[in-house]
PDB file of C-alpha atoms in Angstrom:
ATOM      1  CA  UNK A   1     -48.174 -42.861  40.896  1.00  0.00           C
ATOM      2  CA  UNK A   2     -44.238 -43.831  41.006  1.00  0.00           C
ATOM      3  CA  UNK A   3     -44.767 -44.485  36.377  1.00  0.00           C
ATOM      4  CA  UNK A   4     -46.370 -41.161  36.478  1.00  0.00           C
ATOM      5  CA  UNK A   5     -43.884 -39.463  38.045  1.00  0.00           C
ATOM      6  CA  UNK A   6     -41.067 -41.065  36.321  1.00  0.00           C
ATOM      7  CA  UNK A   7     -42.680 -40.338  32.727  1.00  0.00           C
ATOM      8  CA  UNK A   8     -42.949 -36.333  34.125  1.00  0.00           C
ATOM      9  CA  UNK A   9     -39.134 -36.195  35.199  1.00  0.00           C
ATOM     10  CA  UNK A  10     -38.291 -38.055  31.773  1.00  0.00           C
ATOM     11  CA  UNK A  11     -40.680 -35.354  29.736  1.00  0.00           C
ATOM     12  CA  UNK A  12     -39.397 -32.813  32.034  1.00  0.00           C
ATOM     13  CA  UNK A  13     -35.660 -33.892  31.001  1.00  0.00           C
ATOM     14  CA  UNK A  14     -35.937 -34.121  27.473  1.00  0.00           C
ATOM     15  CA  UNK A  15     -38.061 -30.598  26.878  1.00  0.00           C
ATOM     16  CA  UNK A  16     -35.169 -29.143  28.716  1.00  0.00           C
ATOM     17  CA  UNK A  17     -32.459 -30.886  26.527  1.00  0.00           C
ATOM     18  CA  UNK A  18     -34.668 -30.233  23.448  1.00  0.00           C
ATOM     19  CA  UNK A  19     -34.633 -26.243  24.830  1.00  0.00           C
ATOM     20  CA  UNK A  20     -31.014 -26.411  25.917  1.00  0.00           C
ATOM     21  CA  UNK A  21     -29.940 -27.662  22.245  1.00  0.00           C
ATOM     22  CA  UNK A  22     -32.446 -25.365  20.189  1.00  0.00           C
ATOM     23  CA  UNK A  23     -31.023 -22.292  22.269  1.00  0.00           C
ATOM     24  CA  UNK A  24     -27.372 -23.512  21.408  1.00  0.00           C
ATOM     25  CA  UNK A  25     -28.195 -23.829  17.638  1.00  0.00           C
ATOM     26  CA  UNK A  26     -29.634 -20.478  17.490  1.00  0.00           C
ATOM     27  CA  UNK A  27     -27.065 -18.579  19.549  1.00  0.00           C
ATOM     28  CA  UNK A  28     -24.195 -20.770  17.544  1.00  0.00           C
ATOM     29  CA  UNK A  29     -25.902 -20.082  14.297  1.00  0.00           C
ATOM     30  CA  UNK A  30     -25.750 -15.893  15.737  1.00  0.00           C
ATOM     31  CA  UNK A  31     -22.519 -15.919  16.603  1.00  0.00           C
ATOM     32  CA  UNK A  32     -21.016 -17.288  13.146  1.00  0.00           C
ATOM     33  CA  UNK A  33     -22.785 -14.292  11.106  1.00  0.00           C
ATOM     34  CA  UNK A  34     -21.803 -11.712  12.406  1.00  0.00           C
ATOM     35  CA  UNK A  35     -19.214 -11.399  10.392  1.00  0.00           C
ATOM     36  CA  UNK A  36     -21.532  -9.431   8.685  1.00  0.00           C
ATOM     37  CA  UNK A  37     -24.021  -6.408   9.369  1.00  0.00           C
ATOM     38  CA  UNK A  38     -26.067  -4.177   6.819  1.00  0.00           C
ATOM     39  CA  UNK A  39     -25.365  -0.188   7.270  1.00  0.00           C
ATOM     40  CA  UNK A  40     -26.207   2.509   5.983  1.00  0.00           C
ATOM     41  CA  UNK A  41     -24.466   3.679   2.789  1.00  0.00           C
ATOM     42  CA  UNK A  42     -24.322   7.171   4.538  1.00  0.00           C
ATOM     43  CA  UNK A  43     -21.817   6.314   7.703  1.00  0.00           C
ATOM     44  CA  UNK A  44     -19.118   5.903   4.747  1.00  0.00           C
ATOM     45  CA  UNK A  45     -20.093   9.076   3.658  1.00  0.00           C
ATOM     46  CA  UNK A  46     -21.671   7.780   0.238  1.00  0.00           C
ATOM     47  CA  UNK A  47     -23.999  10.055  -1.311  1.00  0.00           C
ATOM     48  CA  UNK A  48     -25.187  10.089  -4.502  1.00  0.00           C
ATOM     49  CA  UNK A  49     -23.802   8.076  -7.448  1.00  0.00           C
ATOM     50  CA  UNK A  50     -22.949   9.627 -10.631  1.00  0.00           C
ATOM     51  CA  UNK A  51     -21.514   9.073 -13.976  1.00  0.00           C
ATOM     52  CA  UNK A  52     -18.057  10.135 -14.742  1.00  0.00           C
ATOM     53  CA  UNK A  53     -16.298   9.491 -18.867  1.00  0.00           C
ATOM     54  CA  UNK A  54     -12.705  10.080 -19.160  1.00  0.00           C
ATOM     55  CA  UNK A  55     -10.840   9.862 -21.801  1.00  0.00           C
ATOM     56  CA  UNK A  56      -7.349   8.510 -22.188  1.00  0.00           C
ATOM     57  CA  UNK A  57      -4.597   7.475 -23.884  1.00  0.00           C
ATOM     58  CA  UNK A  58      -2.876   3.851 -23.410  1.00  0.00           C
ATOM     59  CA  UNK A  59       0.941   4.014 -24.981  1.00  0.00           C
ATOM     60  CA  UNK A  60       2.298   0.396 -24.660  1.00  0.00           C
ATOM     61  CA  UNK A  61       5.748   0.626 -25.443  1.00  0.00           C
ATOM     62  CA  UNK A  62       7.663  -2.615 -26.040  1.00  0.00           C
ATOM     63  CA  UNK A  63      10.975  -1.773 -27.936  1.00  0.00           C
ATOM     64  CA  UNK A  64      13.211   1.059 -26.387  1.00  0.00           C
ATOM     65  CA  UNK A  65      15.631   1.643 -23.760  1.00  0.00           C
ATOM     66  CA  UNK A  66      12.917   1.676 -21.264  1.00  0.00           C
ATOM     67  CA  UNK A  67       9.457   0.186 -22.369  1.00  0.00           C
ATOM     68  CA  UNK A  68       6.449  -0.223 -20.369  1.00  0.00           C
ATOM     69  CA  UNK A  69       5.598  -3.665 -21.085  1.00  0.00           C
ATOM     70  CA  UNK A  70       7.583  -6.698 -20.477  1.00  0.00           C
ATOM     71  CA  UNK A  71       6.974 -10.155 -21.475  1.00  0.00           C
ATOM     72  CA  UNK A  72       7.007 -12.640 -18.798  1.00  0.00           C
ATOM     73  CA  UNK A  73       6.112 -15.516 -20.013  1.00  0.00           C
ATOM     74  CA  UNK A  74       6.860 -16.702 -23.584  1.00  0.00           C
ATOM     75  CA  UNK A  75       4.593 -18.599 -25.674  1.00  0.00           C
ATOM     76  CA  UNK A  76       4.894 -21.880 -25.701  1.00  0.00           C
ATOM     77  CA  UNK A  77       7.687 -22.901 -28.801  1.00  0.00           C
ATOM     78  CA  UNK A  78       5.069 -24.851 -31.034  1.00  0.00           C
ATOM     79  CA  UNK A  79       2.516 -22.224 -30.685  1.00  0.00           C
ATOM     80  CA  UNK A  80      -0.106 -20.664 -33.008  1.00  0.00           C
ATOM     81  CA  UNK A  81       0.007 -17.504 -35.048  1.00  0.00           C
ATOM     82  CA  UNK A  82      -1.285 -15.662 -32.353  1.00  0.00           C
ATOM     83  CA  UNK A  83       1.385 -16.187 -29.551  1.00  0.00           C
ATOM     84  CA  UNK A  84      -1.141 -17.570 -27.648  1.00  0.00           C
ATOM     85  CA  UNK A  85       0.292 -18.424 -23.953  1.00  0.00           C
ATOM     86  CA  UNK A  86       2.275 -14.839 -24.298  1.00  0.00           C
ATOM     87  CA  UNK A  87       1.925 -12.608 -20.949  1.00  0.00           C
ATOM     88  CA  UNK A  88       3.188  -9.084 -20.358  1.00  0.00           C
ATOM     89  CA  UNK A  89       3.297  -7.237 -17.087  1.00  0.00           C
ATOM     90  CA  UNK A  90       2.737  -2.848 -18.177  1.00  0.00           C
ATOM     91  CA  UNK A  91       2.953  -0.117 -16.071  1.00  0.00           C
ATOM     92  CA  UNK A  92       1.720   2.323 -18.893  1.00  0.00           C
ATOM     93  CA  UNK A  93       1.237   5.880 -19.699  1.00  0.00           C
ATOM     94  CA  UNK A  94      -1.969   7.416 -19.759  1.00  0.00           C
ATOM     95  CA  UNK A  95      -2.087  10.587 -21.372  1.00  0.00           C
ATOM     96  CA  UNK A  96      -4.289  13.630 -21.830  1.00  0.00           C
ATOM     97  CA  UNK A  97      -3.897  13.429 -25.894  1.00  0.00           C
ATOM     98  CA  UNK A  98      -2.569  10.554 -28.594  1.00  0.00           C
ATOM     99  CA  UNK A  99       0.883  12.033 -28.296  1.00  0.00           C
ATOM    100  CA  UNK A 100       3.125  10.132 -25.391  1.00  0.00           C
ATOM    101  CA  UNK A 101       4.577  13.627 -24.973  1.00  0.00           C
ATOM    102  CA  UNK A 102       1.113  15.179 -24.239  1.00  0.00           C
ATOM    103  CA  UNK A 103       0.122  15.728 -20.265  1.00  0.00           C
ATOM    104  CA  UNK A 104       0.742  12.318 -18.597  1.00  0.00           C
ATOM    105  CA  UNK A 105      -2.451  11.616 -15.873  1.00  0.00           C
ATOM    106  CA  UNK A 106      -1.322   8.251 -14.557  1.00  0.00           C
ATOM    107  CA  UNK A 107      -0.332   4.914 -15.541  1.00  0.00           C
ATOM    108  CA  UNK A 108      -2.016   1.539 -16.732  1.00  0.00           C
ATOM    109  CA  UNK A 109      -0.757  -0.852 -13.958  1.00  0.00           C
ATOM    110  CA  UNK A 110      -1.400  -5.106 -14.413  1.00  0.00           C
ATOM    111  CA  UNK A 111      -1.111  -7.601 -17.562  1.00  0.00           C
ATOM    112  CA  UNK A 112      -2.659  -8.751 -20.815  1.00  0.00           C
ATOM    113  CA  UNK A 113      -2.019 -12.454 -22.132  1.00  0.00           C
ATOM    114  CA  UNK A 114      -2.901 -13.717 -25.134  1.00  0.00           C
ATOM    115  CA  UNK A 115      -6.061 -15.917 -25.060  1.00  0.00           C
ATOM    116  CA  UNK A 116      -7.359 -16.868 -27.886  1.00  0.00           C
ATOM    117  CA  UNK A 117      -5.283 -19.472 -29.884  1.00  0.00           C
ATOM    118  CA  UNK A 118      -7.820 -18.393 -33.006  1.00  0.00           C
ATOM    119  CA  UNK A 119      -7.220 -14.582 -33.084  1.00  0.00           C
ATOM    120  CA  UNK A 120      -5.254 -11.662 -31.307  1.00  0.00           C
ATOM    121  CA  UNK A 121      -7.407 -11.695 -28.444  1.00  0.00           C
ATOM    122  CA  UNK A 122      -5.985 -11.142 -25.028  1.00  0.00           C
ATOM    123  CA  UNK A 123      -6.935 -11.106 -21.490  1.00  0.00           C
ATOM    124  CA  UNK A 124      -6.511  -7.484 -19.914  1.00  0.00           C
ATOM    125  CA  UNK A 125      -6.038  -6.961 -16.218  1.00  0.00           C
ATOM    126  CA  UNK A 126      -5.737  -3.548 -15.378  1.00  0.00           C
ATOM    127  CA  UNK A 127      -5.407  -0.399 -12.990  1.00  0.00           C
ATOM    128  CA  UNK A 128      -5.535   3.180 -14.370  1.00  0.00           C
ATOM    129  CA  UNK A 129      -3.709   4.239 -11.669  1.00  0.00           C
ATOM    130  CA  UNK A 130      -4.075   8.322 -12.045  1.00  0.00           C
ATOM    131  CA  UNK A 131      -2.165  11.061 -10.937  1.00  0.00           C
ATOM    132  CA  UNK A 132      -3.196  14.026 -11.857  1.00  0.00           C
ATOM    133  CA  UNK A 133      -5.746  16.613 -10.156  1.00  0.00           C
ATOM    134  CA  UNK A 134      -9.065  15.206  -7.833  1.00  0.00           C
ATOM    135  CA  UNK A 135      -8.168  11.678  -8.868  1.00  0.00           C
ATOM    136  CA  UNK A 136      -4.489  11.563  -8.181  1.00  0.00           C
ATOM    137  CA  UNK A 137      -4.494   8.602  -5.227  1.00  0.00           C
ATOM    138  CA  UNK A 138      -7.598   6.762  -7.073  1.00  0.00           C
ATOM    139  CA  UNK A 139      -7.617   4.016  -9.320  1.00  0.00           C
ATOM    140  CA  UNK A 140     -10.296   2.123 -11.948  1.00  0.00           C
ATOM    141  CA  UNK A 141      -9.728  -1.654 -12.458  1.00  0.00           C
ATOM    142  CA  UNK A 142     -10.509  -3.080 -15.739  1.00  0.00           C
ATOM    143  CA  UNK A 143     -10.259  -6.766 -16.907  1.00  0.00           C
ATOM    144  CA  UNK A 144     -11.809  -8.364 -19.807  1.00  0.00           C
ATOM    145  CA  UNK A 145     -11.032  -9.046 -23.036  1.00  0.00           C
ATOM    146  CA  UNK A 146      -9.702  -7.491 -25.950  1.00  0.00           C
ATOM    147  CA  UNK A 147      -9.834  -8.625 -29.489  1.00  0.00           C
ATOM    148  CA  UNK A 148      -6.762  -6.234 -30.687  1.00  0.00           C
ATOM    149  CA  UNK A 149      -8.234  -5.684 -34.285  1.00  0.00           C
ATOM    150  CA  UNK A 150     -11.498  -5.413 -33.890  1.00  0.00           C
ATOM    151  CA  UNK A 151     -12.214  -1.578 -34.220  1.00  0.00           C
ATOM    152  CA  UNK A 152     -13.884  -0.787 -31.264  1.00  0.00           C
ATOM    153  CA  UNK A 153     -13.373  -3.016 -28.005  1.00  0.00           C
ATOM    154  CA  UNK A 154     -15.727  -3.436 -24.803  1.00  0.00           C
ATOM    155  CA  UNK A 155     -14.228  -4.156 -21.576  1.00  0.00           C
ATOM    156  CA  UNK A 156     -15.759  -3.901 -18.065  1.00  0.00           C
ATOM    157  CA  UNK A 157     -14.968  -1.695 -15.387  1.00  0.00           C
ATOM    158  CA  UNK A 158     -15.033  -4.227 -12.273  1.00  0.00           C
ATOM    159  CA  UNK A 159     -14.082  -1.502  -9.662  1.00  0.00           C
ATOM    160  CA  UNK A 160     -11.898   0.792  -8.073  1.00  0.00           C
ATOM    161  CA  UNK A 161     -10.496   2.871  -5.319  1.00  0.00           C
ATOM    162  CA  UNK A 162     -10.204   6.206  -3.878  1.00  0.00           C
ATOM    163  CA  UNK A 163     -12.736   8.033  -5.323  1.00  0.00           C
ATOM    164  CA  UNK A 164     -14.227   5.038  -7.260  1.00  0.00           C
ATOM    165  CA  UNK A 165     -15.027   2.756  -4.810  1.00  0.00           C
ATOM    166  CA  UNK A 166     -17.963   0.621  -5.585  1.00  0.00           C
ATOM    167  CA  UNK A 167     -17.091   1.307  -8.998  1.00  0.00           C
ATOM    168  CA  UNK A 168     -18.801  -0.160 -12.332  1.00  0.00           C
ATOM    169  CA  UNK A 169     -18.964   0.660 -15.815  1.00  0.00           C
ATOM    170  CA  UNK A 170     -16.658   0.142 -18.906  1.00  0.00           C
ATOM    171  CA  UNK A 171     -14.342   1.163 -21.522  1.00  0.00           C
ATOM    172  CA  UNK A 172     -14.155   1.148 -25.072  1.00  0.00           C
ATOM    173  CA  UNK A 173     -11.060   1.064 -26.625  1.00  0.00           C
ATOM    174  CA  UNK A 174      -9.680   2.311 -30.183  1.00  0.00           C
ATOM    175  CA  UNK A 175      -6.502   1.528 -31.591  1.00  0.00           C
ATOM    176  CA  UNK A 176      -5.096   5.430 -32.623  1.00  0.00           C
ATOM    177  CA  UNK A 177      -1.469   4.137 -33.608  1.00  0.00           C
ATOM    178  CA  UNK A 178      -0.023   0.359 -34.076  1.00  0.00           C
ATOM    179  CA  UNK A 179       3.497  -0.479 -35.249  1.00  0.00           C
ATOM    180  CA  UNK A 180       3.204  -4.409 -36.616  1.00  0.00           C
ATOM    181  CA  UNK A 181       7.184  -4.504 -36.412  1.00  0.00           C
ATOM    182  CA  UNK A 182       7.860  -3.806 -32.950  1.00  0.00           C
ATOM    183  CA  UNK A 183       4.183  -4.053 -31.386  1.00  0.00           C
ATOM    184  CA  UNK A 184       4.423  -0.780 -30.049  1.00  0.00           C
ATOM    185  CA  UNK A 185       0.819   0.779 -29.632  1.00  0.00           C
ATOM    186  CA  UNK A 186      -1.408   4.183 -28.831  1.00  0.00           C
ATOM    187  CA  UNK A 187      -5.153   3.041 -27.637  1.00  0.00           C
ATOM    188  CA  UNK A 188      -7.717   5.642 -27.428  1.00  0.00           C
ATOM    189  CA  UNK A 189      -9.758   4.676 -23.785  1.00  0.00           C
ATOM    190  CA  UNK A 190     -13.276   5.912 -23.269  1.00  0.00           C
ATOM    191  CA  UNK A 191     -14.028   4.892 -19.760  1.00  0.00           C
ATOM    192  CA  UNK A 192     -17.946   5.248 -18.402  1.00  0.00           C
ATOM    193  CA  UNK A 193     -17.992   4.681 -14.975  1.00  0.00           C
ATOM    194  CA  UNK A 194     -20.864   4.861 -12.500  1.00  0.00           C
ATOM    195  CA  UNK A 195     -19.350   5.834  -9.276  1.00  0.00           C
ATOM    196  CA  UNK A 196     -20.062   7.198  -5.942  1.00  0.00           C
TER     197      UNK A 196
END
């Protein structure tokens, strides 16, 4: 009778360990997600998304009293044709037509390196920052890459702000005017973006 009752306060022991830890795991496991929740796309005031195309011109001005791109970082002395290694910071205008004297709607904000020690390819990372009318405050981030003489070149829209959040799409981009000389460049930009 004593074994019995020692095997029932041992099996009584261990269920309620075995209990004690299982409730711990769980209510540990809890409280580290919720960091987390689904909602509903409507508490943010979300309704239905649509498709917006703007289109935009990209004046990269290097030579001048006061250009809007700056190298740096140099490439690397013994480097290929390309420059590859290069890196410019911009801060852009985007205009309404190909002329940088046309109605300015905001700026192209971020970098491009060269990356491709084959070609002129470079990495772009970009904000159209705009300026001008509804969109003033909002902004449409672009990175991807550019092969500079191709004729037309893809690059996707990753996201935005302001009135594009939870924005996705992307641009093409045509070269309108390129000075070999000085580098100094027009780019026709076609953005398609899906957006909220």
């Amino acid at each position: 009778m004593a074994k019995a009752s020692i095997y029932t306060s041992q099996f009584t022991v261990f269920f309620f360990l075995s209990y004690s830890l299982s409730i711990f795991l769980v209510t540990g496991k809890e409280s580290h997600d919720q960091f987390t929740r689904t909602m509903d796309m409507k508490l943010l005031g979300i309704k239905k998304e649509k498709l917006s195309h703007f289109k935009i011109y990209w004046h990269d001005i290097i030579t001048g009293p006061s250009p809007s791109g700056i190298q740096i970082v140099p490439p690397p002395q013994k480097t290929s044709r390309t420059a590859f290694g290069l890196v410019r910071m911009i801060d852009n205008p985007l205009t309404m037509g190909p002329e940088l004297s046309s109605k300015m709607v905001g700026r192209a904000q971020g970098f491009y390196a060269q990356a491709s020690q084959e070609e002129i390819g470079l990495l772009m990372a970009m904000n159209f920052a705009f300026t001008e009318g509804r969109y003033n405050g909002s902004t449409i981030t672009v990175l991807g890459r550019n092969r500079v003489f191709s004729e037309v070149r893809e690059m996707p829209v990753i996201g935005g702000s302001g009135l594009f959040r939870f924005a996705r799409g992307y641009v093409e981009a045509r070269t309108q005017k390129l000075d070999v000389n000085t580098g100094d460049a027009t780019v026709e930009y076609n953005v398609y973006v899906l957006h909220y």
